[in-house]
Short mmCIF file of C-alpha atoms in Angstrom, two decimals:
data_model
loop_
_atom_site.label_atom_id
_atom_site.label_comp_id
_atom_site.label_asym_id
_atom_site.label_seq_id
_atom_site.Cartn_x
_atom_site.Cartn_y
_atom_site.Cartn_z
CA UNK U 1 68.17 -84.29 48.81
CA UNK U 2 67.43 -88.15 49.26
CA UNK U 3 64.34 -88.20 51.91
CA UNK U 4 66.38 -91.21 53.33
CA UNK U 5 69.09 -88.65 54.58
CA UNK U 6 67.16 -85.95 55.86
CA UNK U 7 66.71 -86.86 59.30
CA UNK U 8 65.24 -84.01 60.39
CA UNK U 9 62.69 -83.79 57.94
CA UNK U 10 59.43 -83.56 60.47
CA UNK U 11 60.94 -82.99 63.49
CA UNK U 12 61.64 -78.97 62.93
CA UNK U 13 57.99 -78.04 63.64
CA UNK U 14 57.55 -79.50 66.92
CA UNK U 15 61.42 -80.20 68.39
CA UNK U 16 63.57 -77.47 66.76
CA UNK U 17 66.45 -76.54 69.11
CA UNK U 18 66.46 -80.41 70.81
CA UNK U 19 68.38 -83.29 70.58
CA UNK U 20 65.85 -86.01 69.31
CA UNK U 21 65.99 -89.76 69.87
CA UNK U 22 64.68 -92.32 67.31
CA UNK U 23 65.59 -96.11 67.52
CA UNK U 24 67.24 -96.19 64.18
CA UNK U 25 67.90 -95.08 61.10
CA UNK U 26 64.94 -96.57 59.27
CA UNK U 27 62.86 -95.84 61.98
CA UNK U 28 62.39 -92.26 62.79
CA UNK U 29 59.74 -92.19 65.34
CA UNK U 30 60.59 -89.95 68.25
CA UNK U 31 61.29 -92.20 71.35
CA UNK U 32 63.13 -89.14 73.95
CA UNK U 33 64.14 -85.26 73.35
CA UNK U 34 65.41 -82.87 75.24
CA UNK U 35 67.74 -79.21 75.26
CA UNK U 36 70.37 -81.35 77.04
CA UNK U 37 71.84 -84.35 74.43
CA UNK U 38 73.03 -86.70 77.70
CA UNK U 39 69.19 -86.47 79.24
CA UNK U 40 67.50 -87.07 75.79
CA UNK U 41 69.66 -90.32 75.61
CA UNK U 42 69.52 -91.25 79.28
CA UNK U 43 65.46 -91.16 78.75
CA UNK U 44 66.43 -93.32 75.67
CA UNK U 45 67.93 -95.80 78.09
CA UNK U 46 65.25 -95.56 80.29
CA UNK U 47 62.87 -96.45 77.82
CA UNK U 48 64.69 -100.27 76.95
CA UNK U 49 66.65 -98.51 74.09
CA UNK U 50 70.46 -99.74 73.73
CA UNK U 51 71.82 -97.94 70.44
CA UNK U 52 69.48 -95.68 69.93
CA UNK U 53 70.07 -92.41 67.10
CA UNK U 54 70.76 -89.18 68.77
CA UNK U 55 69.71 -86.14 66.37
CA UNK U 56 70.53 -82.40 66.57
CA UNK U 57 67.09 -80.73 65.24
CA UNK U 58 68.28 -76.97 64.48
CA UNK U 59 66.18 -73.81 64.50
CA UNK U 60 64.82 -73.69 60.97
CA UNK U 61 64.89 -69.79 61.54
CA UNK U 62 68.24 -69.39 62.26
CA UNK U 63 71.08 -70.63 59.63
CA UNK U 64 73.79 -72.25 61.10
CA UNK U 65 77.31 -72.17 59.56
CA UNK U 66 79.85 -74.72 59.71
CA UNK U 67 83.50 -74.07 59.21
CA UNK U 68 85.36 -77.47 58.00
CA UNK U 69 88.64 -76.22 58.06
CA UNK U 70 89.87 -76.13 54.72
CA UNK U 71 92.83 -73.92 54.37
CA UNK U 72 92.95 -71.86 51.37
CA UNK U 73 96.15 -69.61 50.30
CA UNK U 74 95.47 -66.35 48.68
CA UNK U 75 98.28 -65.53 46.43
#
């Protein structure tokens, strides 16, 4: 995977199982967190940030499964 789109990548040790707020893209520095995804970004706010990135960091433990809902017949 391109480093530039794994935003997690550094996060999992410390945040896993928060919602993570970095000003941007490009820069990745952790500016809020929290369990709760309003109060990470409300601390965001607090903290002079307008747009900031709002990132789910998941349990590296735990595999998560996402279903996209792609129908498939079975003849």
């Amino acid at each position: 995977m391109d480093k530039s789109l794994n935003l997690v990548e550094g996060l999992e040790k410390v945040h896993y199982g928060k919602y993570v707020v970095v000003p941007s893209f490009s820069d990745r520095h952790v500016i809020a967190y929290d369990k709760n995804p309003l109060r990470a970004l409300k601390k965001a706010e607090k903290a002079g940030y307008e747009e900031p990135v709002l990132i789910y960091v998941p349990n590296p433990k735990i595999p998560h499964y996402y279903f996209c809902g792609l129908e498939r017949r079975i003849a």
